[in-house]
Structure formats: C-alpha cells, structure tokens
Amino acid sequence: MSIQPLPSIAPARSIYFAEVLMARASITPQDAGCQSYLIYKLEKLGFFCEKYTINGVSNLVARWGQGPNHFAFSGHTDVVPPGPLDKWKSPPFSPVISKNKLYGRGAADMKTGIAAMLAATERTIASLDKEKVSFWWLITSDEEGEAEWGSKWIAEYLASKNVQLDMCLVGEPSASASTGDTIKIGRRGSLSGTIHIAGKQGHVAYPKTAVNAIHKASNVINALTQYPFDKGSDDFPGTTLQITHMDTGSFTDNIVPSAVRIEFNVRYSWQFNQNSLSVLLRSIINSIDTEAKVSFSRPCEAYLSKPKSNAEHCLIACVEKAIKGATGRYPVISTSGGTSDGRFFASEHTQVVEVGVPNTTIHQINEHIHVSDLLTLEDIYTDILKYVGER
C-alpha cells in the first residue's frame, strides 16, 4: 500500500528545500543537479560559488564575507542506492509527507541537513558582518563512496588558498531519537587490511608433507583479535578489530590449502593515526608469520574536537547553547558511529561538530524523519549562525 500525501499549505522553507533536493536521484557520485540548485540559491544571498568536477565527483565551494573568523557548513548531496523499489511505500526520489513524516532517500542522510542549512542561511545572512565573518559552504557528491575526491579534495583546496577554518559544522544525522539529543565531536578512524598467508599444498592424508595455510592464518587471527588494544574512555570508544573475510580459493576436501587471504578492519581511537596503527599491525602479524604479506586500504583518520576555554570561540559551546534554546535540553556529546567527512577538516585549530536529524532510518528502505525534527534543526542552525556572527 503506497503512502498518500497529506494536503499541505506554505511549508516551512527547510521542508520545501528538502523536497527539492530529495527529488533528485543523486546516487554516489552523481549530484543530479543538487549543487546547481544550491548555487542558484546561494548566489542570490551574495555568495561567490565555485563548482569543481574531480574524477566524476561534484564539489561546491561557496564563500560569503571576507572576515578573519572562518565558519563552514559541510555536507554531501549524494545518497546510497534505494535498494528494491518494490519494498518502498512510495518512490524513493518522490518525497512524500504522510502523518507528519517525510519519506524518501536522503530524508535523514543528509539532504534535510542541507535544507536546514539553506533555510538558516536565508534567515540570518542579513545580520552577519562581512568584515568579521567568512562564511563557507563546502558540499560534495562523494561522501557515501570512496571519499577520495570529495571533502578530502575540498580541504586540500582550502589549504592551497591558505584558508584555515575556525569552525566547521557537519550536517550528518547525529541524533538518536530526536534532533538535538546527541552531537558528535569526533569519530574513530578506520583502516582496512589484507593479509596473504602462504603454506604448502598437499594431500590431507599426509599432513607432514604439507603446510596448512589456514592453520597458519588461525594463529595470525588469534594474535590480532586477542591483542590488548586501548579500551577507550567515557568520551571516545576504544580500538576494535574485526576479521571480515577469509578466502582459500577453490575448495577440495582432500587438499591442504596452500594460501589464505584474510581481510580485516580496525576502528581506532584518536590515540592512533594511520601510520602508527599500520606499524603496530605489521608487527603483530609478522611476529607470528615473518613471511606474511600485509597491505592496507581505505584509511580514515580519527579526530576529536575538544572544548575551548573561551566559550565565544568554542563551536561546541555554541551548538550546546543553540540546542538548549531550541529544545530545552542539552545534548549528549558523542564520538560513536562510523567515519564522516568531518575528519578532513578537523585540526588543532579547527573545531568540527556534527549536528543533524535522527539517524534511525539512514540507508534503509522507506528512509524517513519526523517533520518536526527538520524544523528543529533549522532553528538550531539559525541560532548557531547568530552566535557565530556575534563573535
């Protein structure tokens, strides 16, 4: 049974913007015109917009103002594939509001975040001072994919122009049950690895003449999974390793396998970086099998933004204040979940905070949020921009 839209009149700007963006089938790395629409709207507000296509990825860099305080909205227009269309109650790229819920791909992750950013920008831009603030929009179409030519490229582009952000607000869906209940100030890093273990093929009836690669691999796996990685802290999850795949090639039940490929992934805390973690992992593996070959892929660095003593210059404090004003409560500060593009902008100088709608239906069939969560997010972003303008 399909969802029937309710009659609506004069929807809030963020709802309208969300529907416009969600109607575009921008499956990674396609942008499907989302950024062109944003450029149209932002240029009318006085932004200078540049759009770059890098290896099939669309990146939007927009700037308003020339002030010394650099604040950025960061987000992505791409979405994951919708999956089986017959499982959706309504077409995934035809947004529908039913019983005060907005349905469609990107409803949570994260076209509503961008919509709230645009509505908040419209509401506050006239009150900002161009001589005090440089206001950036940094939008990519490659967050859900490999993320090699999206926000990573944008961060490198800003660095090449000697632009150093002070604050970066990422519109990822950070909430658990309702907008504002949780914000993220960091994320664990991620590193995938491949291990090739060599043995000697032989007949299972004569094991002394063979070397079972699986048995060697089991010793390596035990060493990796039993290693005492850091347990984390109250504000940051510890480091964990998971074996994700094993492959011995073609199988015959009377042959001792001569080779094994092991795939694994590590989610690591801010105590590691890609280099220090890879050195440790090689050491663990080669302590068991000196001939094992190890390679790494898909590195994502961890980051953690810490509060600053001066509340006026602290994005975390600004966000907490805005959420308290909009919802009547303070948010839980979290670093849980997977990776995000916040890692590309975070530094000792740049505070990064993720604030968005609930993430309970992201990447799911019939993705949706309650309309009130979008309206609340618009109010939160509006107040954050006002606080930034008062710095």
mmCIF file of C-alpha atoms in Angstrom:
data_model
loop_
_atom_site.group_PDB
_atom_site.id
_atom_site.type_symbol
_atom_site.label_atom_id
_atom_site.label_comp_id
_atom_site.label_asym_id
_atom_site.label_seq_id
_atom_site.Cartn_x
_atom_site.Cartn_y
_atom_site.Cartn_z
ATOM 1 C CA MET A 1 0.000 0.000 0.000
ATOM 2 C CA SER A 2 1.518 3.342 -1.002
ATOM 3 C CA ILE A 3 1.720 6.375 1.224
ATOM 4 C CA GLN A 4 -0.782 9.080 0.381
ATOM 5 C CA PRO A 5 0.494 12.628 0.835
ATOM 6 C CA LEU A 6 -1.473 14.940 3.084
ATOM 7 C CA PRO A 7 -2.659 18.329 1.803
ATOM 8 C CA SER A 8 -0.149 20.996 2.726
ATOM 9 C CA ILE A 9 -0.021 24.774 2.583
ATOM 10 C CA ALA A 10 3.006 27.085 2.701
ATOM 11 C CA PRO A 11 5.531 24.568 4.056
ATOM 12 C CA ALA A 12 8.498 25.842 6.060
ATOM 13 C CA ARG A 13 11.477 26.728 3.889
ATOM 14 C CA SER A 14 13.572 23.807 5.101
ATOM 15 C CA ILE A 15 10.797 21.368 4.193
ATOM 16 C CA TYR A 16 10.488 22.869 0.721
ATOM 17 C CA PHE A 17 14.262 22.790 0.178
ATOM 18 C CA ALA A 18 14.416 19.180 1.371
ATOM 19 C CA GLU A 19 11.736 18.116 -1.105
ATOM 20 C CA VAL A 20 13.525 19.876 -3.969
ATOM 21 C CA LEU A 21 16.826 18.152 -3.157
ATOM 22 C CA MET A 22 15.306 14.745 -2.422
ATOM 23 C CA ALA A 23 13.561 14.704 -5.817
ATOM 24 C CA ARG A 24 16.996 14.471 -7.459
ATOM 25 C CA ALA A 25 18.369 10.915 -7.752
ATOM 26 C CA SER A 26 21.897 11.816 -6.690
ATOM 27 C CA ILE A 27 23.306 8.348 -6.090
ATOM 28 C CA THR A 28 27.054 8.448 -5.369
ATOM 29 C CA PRO A 29 28.951 10.048 -7.044
ATOM 30 C CA GLN A 30 26.181 11.709 -9.054
ATOM 31 C CA ASP A 31 24.961 15.106 -7.918
ATOM 32 C CA ALA A 32 21.931 15.202 -10.255
ATOM 33 C CA GLY A 33 21.663 18.975 -10.133
ATOM 34 C CA CYS A 34 21.541 19.407 -6.356
ATOM 35 C CA GLN A 35 24.581 21.660 -6.252
ATOM 36 C CA SER A 36 23.355 23.737 -9.183
ATOM 37 C CA TYR A 37 20.209 24.429 -7.192
ATOM 38 C CA LEU A 38 22.290 25.363 -4.149
ATOM 39 C CA ILE A 39 24.428 27.681 -6.266
ATOM 40 C CA TYR A 40 21.286 29.380 -7.590
ATOM 41 C CA LYS A 41 20.034 29.972 -4.055
ATOM 42 C CA LEU A 42 23.385 30.934 -2.522
ATOM 43 C CA GLU A 43 24.350 33.385 -5.254
ATOM 44 C CA LYS A 44 21.087 35.246 -4.610
ATOM 45 C CA LEU A 45 22.261 35.611 -0.998
ATOM 46 C CA GLY A 46 25.591 37.091 -2.068
ATOM 47 C CA PHE A 47 27.826 34.014 -2.020
ATOM 48 C CA PHE A 48 30.638 33.577 -4.506
ATOM 49 C CA CYS A 49 30.246 29.986 -5.711
ATOM 50 C CA GLU A 50 32.692 27.696 -7.467
ATOM 51 C CA LYS A 51 31.845 24.196 -8.646
ATOM 52 C CA TYR A 52 34.551 21.666 -9.455
ATOM 53 C CA THR A 53 34.219 18.254 -11.072
ATOM 54 C CA ILE A 54 37.068 15.995 -9.942
ATOM 55 C CA ASN A 55 37.154 12.449 -11.340
ATOM 56 C CA GLY A 56 33.378 12.407 -11.661
ATOM 57 C CA VAL A 57 32.772 13.961 -8.230
ATOM 58 C CA SER A 58 30.990 17.312 -7.907
ATOM 59 C CA ASN A 59 32.309 19.720 -5.265
ATOM 60 C CA LEU A 60 30.819 23.069 -4.321
ATOM 61 C CA VAL A 61 32.916 25.714 -2.574
ATOM 62 C CA ALA A 62 30.936 28.855 -1.748
ATOM 63 C CA ARG A 63 32.077 31.889 0.261
ATOM 64 C CA TRP A 64 30.358 34.915 1.754
ATOM 65 C CA GLY A 65 32.306 37.653 3.504
ATOM 66 C CA GLN A 66 35.994 38.400 3.979
ATOM 67 C CA GLY A 67 36.261 38.388 7.762
ATOM 68 C CA PRO A 68 39.012 36.751 9.841
ATOM 69 C CA ASN A 69 36.622 34.299 11.522
ATOM 70 C CA HIS A 70 36.079 31.353 9.179
ATOM 71 C CA PHE A 71 32.923 29.280 9.710
ATOM 72 C CA ALA A 72 31.776 26.478 7.384
ATOM 73 C CA PHE A 73 28.758 24.326 6.734
ATOM 74 C CA SER A 74 29.840 20.926 5.402
ATOM 75 C CA GLY A 75 27.658 18.265 3.828
ATOM 76 C CA HIS A 76 27.044 15.920 0.923
ATOM 77 C CA THR A 77 24.393 15.757 -1.762
ATOM 78 C CA ASP A 78 24.970 12.094 -2.657
ATOM 79 C CA VAL A 79 22.876 9.263 -1.280
ATOM 80 C CA VAL A 80 23.138 5.488 -1.226
ATOM 81 C CA PRO A 81 21.144 3.412 -3.767
ATOM 82 C CA PRO A 82 17.492 2.915 -2.814
ATOM 83 C CA GLY A 83 17.542 -0.879 -2.964
ATOM 84 C CA PRO A 84 14.481 -2.879 -4.100
ATOM 85 C CA LEU A 85 11.962 -0.336 -5.341
ATOM 86 C CA ASP A 86 9.023 -2.657 -4.674
ATOM 87 C CA LYS A 87 9.839 -2.537 -0.957
ATOM 88 C CA TRP A 88 9.307 1.210 -0.775
ATOM 89 C CA LYS A 89 5.875 2.505 0.224
ATOM 90 C CA SER A 90 6.406 5.434 -2.144
ATOM 91 C CA PRO A 91 9.030 6.127 -4.834
ATOM 92 C CA PRO A 92 12.351 6.885 -3.108
ATOM 93 C CA PHE A 93 13.014 10.006 -5.186
ATOM 94 C CA SER A 94 9.484 11.372 -4.945
ATOM 95 C CA PRO A 95 9.442 12.816 -1.412
ATOM 96 C CA VAL A 96 6.170 12.417 0.423
ATOM 97 C CA ILE A 97 4.914 13.775 3.744
ATOM 98 C CA SER A 98 2.489 11.434 5.470
ATOM 99 C CA LYS A 99 1.383 11.645 9.092
ATOM 100 C CA ASN A 100 3.971 14.366 9.692
ATOM 101 C CA LYS A 101 6.817 12.189 8.446
ATOM 102 C CA LEU A 102 8.954 12.986 5.409
ATOM 103 C CA TYR A 103 9.720 9.879 3.322
ATOM 104 C CA GLY A 104 12.357 9.418 0.637
ATOM 105 C CA ARG A 105 16.023 8.658 0.048
ATOM 106 C CA GLY A 106 18.076 11.355 1.735
ATOM 107 C CA ALA A 107 15.370 12.225 4.266
ATOM 108 C CA ALA A 108 17.841 11.523 7.067
ATOM 109 C CA ASP A 109 21.210 11.214 5.343
ATOM 110 C CA MET A 110 21.546 14.080 4.668
ATOM 111 C CA LYS A 111 19.529 16.256 2.307
ATOM 112 C CA THR A 112 17.418 17.527 5.187
ATOM 113 C CA GLY A 113 20.626 18.704 6.844
ATOM 114 C CA ILE A 114 21.491 20.735 3.750
ATOM 115 C CA ALA A 115 17.924 22.033 3.548
ATOM 116 C CA ALA A 116 18.093 23.239 7.150
ATOM 117 C CA MET A 117 21.447 24.896 6.413
ATOM 118 C CA LEU A 118 19.953 26.756 3.459
ATOM 119 C CA ALA A 119 16.902 27.904 5.394
ATOM 120 C CA ALA A 120 19.065 29.036 8.321
ATOM 121 C CA THR A 121 21.380 30.896 5.951
ATOM 122 C CA GLU A 122 18.408 32.748 4.446
ATOM 123 C CA ARG A 123 17.185 33.690 7.909
ATOM 124 C CA THR A 124 20.496 35.017 9.247
ATOM 125 C CA ILE A 125 22.669 36.260 6.365
ATOM 126 C CA ALA A 126 21.424 39.852 6.641
ATOM 127 C CA SER A 127 22.554 40.035 10.271
ATOM 128 C CA LEU A 128 26.124 38.835 9.642
ATOM 129 C CA ASP A 129 29.035 41.208 9.197
ATOM 130 C CA LYS A 130 31.109 40.608 6.059
ATOM 131 C CA GLU A 131 34.104 42.266 7.700
ATOM 132 C CA LYS A 132 34.039 39.877 10.677
ATOM 133 C CA VAL A 133 32.958 36.542 9.179
ATOM 134 C CA SER A 134 33.958 34.393 6.237
ATOM 135 C CA PHE A 135 31.025 32.016 5.805
ATOM 136 C CA TRP A 136 31.719 28.888 3.722
ATOM 137 C CA TRP A 137 29.558 26.193 2.179
ATOM 138 C CA LEU A 138 31.551 23.026 1.431
ATOM 139 C CA ILE A 139 29.428 20.397 -0.322
ATOM 140 C CA THR A 140 30.452 17.199 -2.117
ATOM 141 C CA SER A 141 28.763 14.352 -4.011
ATOM 142 C CA ASP A 142 31.163 11.665 -2.760
ATOM 143 C CA GLU A 143 30.692 11.056 0.953
ATOM 144 C CA GLU A 144 28.913 7.715 0.653
ATOM 145 C CA GLY A 145 31.543 6.321 -1.754
ATOM 146 C CA GLU A 146 35.317 6.204 -1.676
ATOM 147 C CA ALA A 147 35.516 9.828 -0.474
ATOM 148 C CA GLU A 148 38.814 10.341 -2.298
ATOM 149 C CA TRP A 149 37.773 13.328 -4.417
ATOM 150 C CA GLY A 150 35.134 14.975 -2.261
ATOM 151 C CA SER A 151 35.647 16.703 1.086
ATOM 152 C CA LYS A 152 39.245 15.497 1.157
ATOM 153 C CA TRP A 153 39.865 17.412 -2.070
ATOM 154 C CA ILE A 154 37.958 20.441 -0.754
ATOM 155 C CA ALA A 155 40.111 20.535 2.400
ATOM 156 C CA GLU A 156 43.265 20.365 0.272
ATOM 157 C CA TYR A 157 41.904 23.125 -1.965
ATOM 158 C CA LEU A 158 41.281 25.400 1.029
ATOM 159 C CA ALA A 159 44.785 24.691 2.327
ATOM 160 C CA SER A 160 46.239 25.643 -1.065
ATOM 161 C CA LYS A 161 44.455 29.006 -0.715
ATOM 162 C CA ASN A 162 45.806 29.426 2.838
ATOM 163 C CA VAL A 163 42.295 29.231 4.264
ATOM 164 C CA GLN A 164 42.152 27.872 7.809
ATOM 165 C CA LEU A 165 38.684 27.181 9.171
ATOM 166 C CA ASP A 166 37.950 28.066 12.776
ATOM 167 C CA MET A 167 34.669 26.157 12.975
ATOM 168 C CA CYS A 168 33.053 23.532 10.768
ATOM 169 C CA LEU A 169 29.505 22.297 11.271
ATOM 170 C CA VAL A 170 28.731 18.978 9.550
ATOM 171 C CA GLY A 171 25.069 18.217 8.897
ATOM 172 C CA GLU A 172 25.269 14.445 9.289
ATOM 173 C CA PRO A 173 22.362 12.750 11.109
ATOM 174 C CA SER A 174 23.804 12.710 14.624
ATOM 175 C CA ALA A 175 20.679 12.366 16.782
ATOM 176 C CA SER A 176 19.364 9.161 18.320
ATOM 177 C CA ALA A 177 15.654 9.768 18.949
ATOM 178 C CA SER A 178 15.071 13.459 18.267
ATOM 179 C CA THR A 179 17.059 16.322 16.786
ATOM 180 C CA GLY A 180 19.425 17.845 19.312
ATOM 181 C CA ASP A 181 19.617 14.901 21.698
ATOM 182 C CA THR A 182 23.139 13.987 20.514
ATOM 183 C CA ILE A 183 26.009 15.779 18.811
ATOM 184 C CA LYS A 184 29.278 14.303 17.647
ATOM 185 C CA ILE A 185 32.609 15.982 18.328
ATOM 186 C CA GLY A 186 34.823 13.229 16.944
ATOM 187 C CA ARG A 187 34.885 9.871 15.203
ATOM 188 C CA ARG A 188 37.040 6.801 15.361
ATOM 189 C CA GLY A 189 39.340 6.191 12.441
ATOM 190 C CA SER A 190 39.085 3.224 10.116
ATOM 191 C CA LEU A 191 41.726 1.140 8.397
ATOM 192 C CA SER A 192 41.178 -1.988 6.300
ATOM 193 C CA GLY A 193 43.875 -4.568 5.748
ATOM 194 C CA THR A 194 44.661 -7.618 3.622
ATOM 195 C CA ILE A 195 46.965 -10.423 4.700
ATOM 196 C CA HIS A 196 48.327 -13.110 2.385
ATOM 197 C CA ILE A 197 49.461 -16.274 4.172
ATOM 198 C CA ALA A 198 51.469 -18.901 2.248
ATOM 199 C CA GLY A 199 51.564 -22.625 3.006
ATOM 200 C CA LYS A 200 52.301 -25.757 1.042
ATOM 201 C CA GLN A 201 49.634 -27.748 -0.775
ATOM 202 C CA GLY A 202 49.407 -31.452 -0.075
ATOM 203 C CA HIS A 203 47.120 -34.409 0.490
ATOM 204 C CA VAL A 204 45.123 -34.296 3.719
ATOM 205 C CA ALA A 205 46.087 -37.929 4.420
ATOM 206 C CA TYR A 206 49.770 -36.900 4.541
ATOM 207 C CA PRO A 207 49.816 -33.686 6.575
ATOM 208 C CA LYS A 208 53.516 -33.982 7.380
ATOM 209 C CA THR A 209 54.340 -33.275 3.737
ATOM 210 C CA ALA A 210 52.175 -30.141 3.615
ATOM 211 C CA VAL A 211 51.825 -26.813 5.418
ATOM 212 C CA ASN A 212 48.207 -25.837 6.050
ATOM 213 C CA ALA A 213 47.818 -22.125 5.298
ATOM 214 C CA ILE A 214 44.556 -21.975 7.247
ATOM 215 C CA HIS A 215 46.275 -23.212 10.385
ATOM 216 C CA LYS A 216 48.932 -20.520 9.998
ATOM 217 C CA ALA A 217 46.234 -17.957 9.346
ATOM 218 C CA SER A 218 44.388 -19.000 12.511
ATOM 219 C CA ASN A 219 47.450 -18.174 14.590
ATOM 220 C CA VAL A 220 47.672 -14.751 12.962
ATOM 221 C CA ILE A 221 43.962 -14.128 13.531
ATOM 222 C CA ASN A 222 44.245 -15.103 17.189
ATOM 223 C CA ALA A 223 47.143 -12.715 17.665
ATOM 224 C CA LEU A 224 45.207 -9.840 16.088
ATOM 225 C CA THR A 225 41.889 -10.433 17.844
ATOM 226 C CA GLN A 226 43.476 -11.013 21.253
ATOM 227 C CA TYR A 227 45.781 -8.006 21.147
ATOM 228 C CA PRO A 228 45.017 -5.639 24.082
ATOM 229 C CA PHE A 229 44.081 -2.503 22.159
ATOM 230 C CA ASP A 230 43.090 0.594 24.151
ATOM 231 C CA LYS A 231 39.669 0.371 25.782
ATOM 232 C CA GLY A 232 38.792 3.994 25.145
ATOM 233 C CA SER A 233 37.297 6.445 27.617
ATOM 234 C CA ASP A 234 33.963 7.950 28.585
ATOM 235 C CA ASP A 235 34.173 10.307 25.605
ATOM 236 C CA PHE A 236 35.758 8.085 22.988
ATOM 237 C CA PRO A 237 35.249 4.370 22.108
ATOM 238 C CA GLY A 238 38.317 2.153 22.167
ATOM 239 C CA THR A 239 40.076 0.458 19.271
ATOM 240 C CA THR A 240 38.491 -2.718 17.877
ATOM 241 C CA LEU A 241 39.499 -5.159 15.141
ATOM 242 C CA GLN A 242 37.200 -7.448 13.177
ATOM 243 C CA ILE A 243 38.054 -10.169 10.670
ATOM 244 C CA THR A 244 35.705 -9.577 7.739
ATOM 245 C CA HIS A 245 36.622 -12.297 5.213
ATOM 246 C CA MET A 246 38.815 -15.345 4.551
ATOM 247 C CA ASP A 247 39.472 -16.939 1.181
ATOM 248 C CA THR A 248 41.482 -20.032 0.225
ATOM 249 C CA GLY A 249 40.497 -20.101 -3.440
ATOM 250 C CA SER A 250 38.922 -23.212 -4.941
ATOM 251 C CA PHE A 251 37.974 -25.897 -2.446
ATOM 252 C CA THR A 252 38.570 -29.626 -2.495
ATOM 253 C CA ASP A 253 38.046 -31.634 0.683
ATOM 254 C CA ASN A 254 41.176 -33.776 0.303
ATOM 255 C CA ILE A 255 43.678 -30.994 -0.367
ATOM 256 C CA VAL A 256 45.549 -28.987 2.266
ATOM 257 C CA PRO A 257 45.225 -25.330 1.154
ATOM 258 C CA SER A 258 48.426 -23.590 0.110
ATOM 259 C CA ALA A 259 47.315 -19.979 0.562
ATOM 260 C CA VAL A 260 44.834 -17.842 2.501
ATOM 261 C CA ARG A 261 43.746 -14.254 2.093
ATOM 262 C CA ILE A 262 42.485 -12.555 5.233
ATOM 263 C CA GLU A 263 40.537 -9.292 5.181
ATOM 264 C CA PHE A 264 40.092 -7.216 8.337
ATOM 265 C CA ASN A 265 39.047 -3.778 9.512
ATOM 266 C CA VAL A 266 40.152 -1.730 12.505
ATOM 267 C CA ARG A 267 38.164 1.119 14.051
ATOM 268 C CA TYR A 268 40.663 3.075 16.067
ATOM 269 C CA SER A 269 40.713 5.831 18.654
ATOM 270 C CA TRP A 270 42.435 9.204 18.483
ATOM 271 C CA GLN A 271 45.444 7.610 20.197
ATOM 272 C CA PHE A 272 46.449 6.177 16.802
ATOM 273 C CA ASN A 273 46.931 7.547 13.332
ATOM 274 C CA GLN A 274 47.189 5.580 10.108
ATOM 275 C CA ASN A 275 50.973 5.277 10.289
ATOM 276 C CA SER A 276 51.291 4.247 13.949
ATOM 277 C CA LEU A 277 48.460 1.734 13.644
ATOM 278 C CA SER A 278 49.813 0.117 10.465
ATOM 279 C CA VAL A 279 53.257 -0.239 12.085
ATOM 280 C CA LEU A 280 51.695 -1.962 15.099
ATOM 281 C CA LEU A 281 49.570 -4.306 12.961
ATOM 282 C CA ARG A 282 52.539 -5.350 10.808
ATOM 283 C CA SER A 283 54.492 -6.079 13.972
ATOM 284 C CA ILE A 284 51.719 -8.292 15.388
ATOM 285 C CA ILE A 285 51.267 -10.194 12.127
ATOM 286 C CA ASN A 286 54.955 -10.713 11.374
ATOM 287 C CA SER A 287 55.656 -11.828 14.942
ATOM 288 C CA ILE A 288 53.546 -14.881 14.089
ATOM 289 C CA ASP A 289 54.429 -15.308 10.400
ATOM 290 C CA THR A 290 57.509 -13.482 9.147
ATOM 291 C CA GLU A 291 56.590 -14.284 5.535
ATOM 292 C CA ALA A 292 53.040 -12.890 5.687
ATOM 293 C CA LYS A 293 52.341 -10.099 3.223
ATOM 294 C CA VAL A 294 50.284 -7.194 4.529
ATOM 295 C CA SER A 295 48.676 -4.251 2.720
ATOM 296 C CA PHE A 296 46.280 -1.537 3.882
ATOM 297 C CA SER A 297 43.416 0.327 2.228
ATOM 298 C CA ARG A 298 40.576 2.804 2.817
ATOM 299 C CA PRO A 299 42.291 4.791 5.589
ATOM 300 C CA CYS A 300 40.125 7.228 7.545
ATOM 301 C CA GLU A 301 41.844 9.202 10.291
ATOM 302 C CA ALA A 302 40.281 9.624 13.720
ATOM 303 C CA TYR A 303 39.544 13.080 15.060
ATOM 304 C CA LEU A 304 38.425 14.653 18.320
ATOM 305 C CA SER A 305 37.428 18.293 18.786
ATOM 306 C CA LYS A 306 37.980 19.478 22.341
ATOM 307 C CA PRO A 307 36.138 22.353 24.027
ATOM 308 C CA LYS A 308 37.933 25.703 24.099
ATOM 309 C CA SER A 309 38.214 27.736 27.292
ATOM 310 C CA ASN A 310 36.713 30.822 25.628
ATOM 311 C CA ALA A 311 33.045 29.953 25.077
ATOM 312 C CA GLU A 312 32.667 32.652 22.403
ATOM 313 C CA HIS A 313 35.290 30.888 20.312
ATOM 314 C CA CYS A 314 34.058 27.359 21.057
ATOM 315 C CA LEU A 315 31.793 25.737 18.472
ATOM 316 C CA ILE A 316 30.788 23.007 20.923
ATOM 317 C CA ALA A 317 29.535 25.657 23.362
ATOM 318 C CA CYS A 318 27.670 27.485 20.563
ATOM 319 C CA VAL A 319 25.967 24.271 19.480
ATOM 320 C CA GLU A 320 25.015 23.323 23.034
ATOM 321 C CA LYS A 321 23.540 26.779 23.615
ATOM 322 C CA ALA A 322 21.545 26.650 20.374
ATOM 323 C CA ILE A 323 20.175 23.191 21.143
ATOM 324 C CA LYS A 324 19.208 24.209 24.686
ATOM 325 C CA GLY A 325 17.361 27.200 23.259
ATOM 326 C CA ALA A 326 15.523 25.151 20.625
ATOM 327 C CA THR A 327 14.729 22.010 22.635
ATOM 328 C CA GLY A 328 15.034 22.958 26.302
ATOM 329 C CA ARG A 329 17.741 20.367 26.926
ATOM 330 C CA TYR A 330 21.459 19.940 26.497
ATOM 331 C CA PRO A 331 22.748 17.300 24.044
ATOM 332 C CA VAL A 332 24.730 14.173 24.789
ATOM 333 C CA ILE A 333 28.248 14.582 23.430
ATOM 334 C CA SER A 334 29.287 11.504 21.459
ATOM 335 C CA THR A 335 32.045 10.125 19.254
ATOM 336 C CA SER A 336 30.291 6.885 18.315
ATOM 337 C CA GLY A 337 29.401 5.621 14.868
ATOM 338 C CA GLY A 338 31.309 5.202 11.649
ATOM 339 C CA THR A 339 33.504 7.676 9.840
ATOM 340 C CA SER A 340 32.413 11.043 8.462
ATOM 341 C CA ASP A 341 33.840 13.836 6.328
ATOM 342 C CA GLY A 342 34.490 15.806 9.492
ATOM 343 C CA ARG A 343 37.889 14.125 9.634
ATOM 344 C CA PHE A 344 39.092 16.067 6.606
ATOM 345 C CA PHE A 345 38.504 19.442 8.227
ATOM 346 C CA ALA A 346 39.378 18.725 11.866
ATOM 347 C CA SER A 347 42.695 20.005 13.228
ATOM 348 C CA GLU A 348 44.190 21.567 16.329
ATOM 349 C CA HIS A 349 42.861 24.887 15.020
ATOM 350 C CA THR A 350 39.544 23.772 13.511
ATOM 351 C CA GLN A 351 36.702 22.579 15.707
ATOM 352 C CA VAL A 352 34.320 20.173 13.989
ATOM 353 C CA VAL A 353 30.872 19.320 15.336
ATOM 354 C CA GLU A 354 28.228 17.119 13.708
ATOM 355 C CA VAL A 355 24.611 18.121 14.311
ATOM 356 C CA GLY A 356 21.698 16.627 12.441
ATOM 357 C CA VAL A 357 18.389 14.796 12.461
ATOM 358 C CA PRO A 358 17.914 11.279 13.933
ATOM 359 C CA ASN A 359 19.863 8.508 12.218
ATOM 360 C CA THR A 360 17.462 5.643 12.958
ATOM 361 C CA THR A 361 16.430 5.084 9.298
ATOM 362 C CA ILE A 362 19.576 6.053 7.377
ATOM 363 C CA HIS A 363 20.364 3.823 4.375
ATOM 364 C CA GLN A 364 17.124 1.888 4.977
ATOM 365 C CA ILE A 365 14.099 1.147 2.833
ATOM 366 C CA ASN A 366 11.465 3.836 3.480
ATOM 367 C CA GLU A 367 14.009 6.232 4.969
ATOM 368 C CA HIS A 368 12.171 8.984 6.826
ATOM 369 C CA ILE A 369 12.218 11.575 9.595
ATOM 370 C CA HIS A 370 9.540 13.417 11.519
ATOM 371 C CA VAL A 371 8.951 16.860 10.033
ATOM 372 C CA SER A 372 9.370 18.428 13.482
ATOM 373 C CA ASP A 373 12.953 17.164 13.583
ATOM 374 C CA LEU A 374 13.747 19.106 10.424
ATOM 375 C CA LEU A 375 12.108 22.280 11.729
ATOM 376 C CA THR A 376 14.036 21.974 14.982
ATOM 377 C CA LEU A 377 17.282 21.556 13.066
ATOM 378 C CA GLU A 378 16.569 24.707 11.069
ATOM 379 C CA ASP A 379 16.120 26.631 14.328
ATOM 380 C CA ILE A 380 19.331 25.184 15.790
ATOM 381 C CA TYR A 381 21.381 26.106 12.723
ATOM 382 C CA THR A 382 19.850 29.589 12.720
ATOM 383 C CA ASP A 383 20.878 30.228 16.317
ATOM 384 C CA ILE A 384 24.362 28.819 15.712
ATOM 385 C CA LEU A 385 24.864 31.271 12.856
ATOM 386 C CA LYS A 386 23.674 34.117 15.078
ATOM 387 C CA TYR A 387 26.199 33.143 17.752
ATOM 388 C CA VAL A 388 28.951 32.898 15.160
ATOM 389 C CA GLY A 389 28.051 36.379 13.926
ATOM 390 C CA GLU A 390 28.332 37.771 17.446
ATOM 391 C CA ARG A 391 31.922 36.580 17.944
#
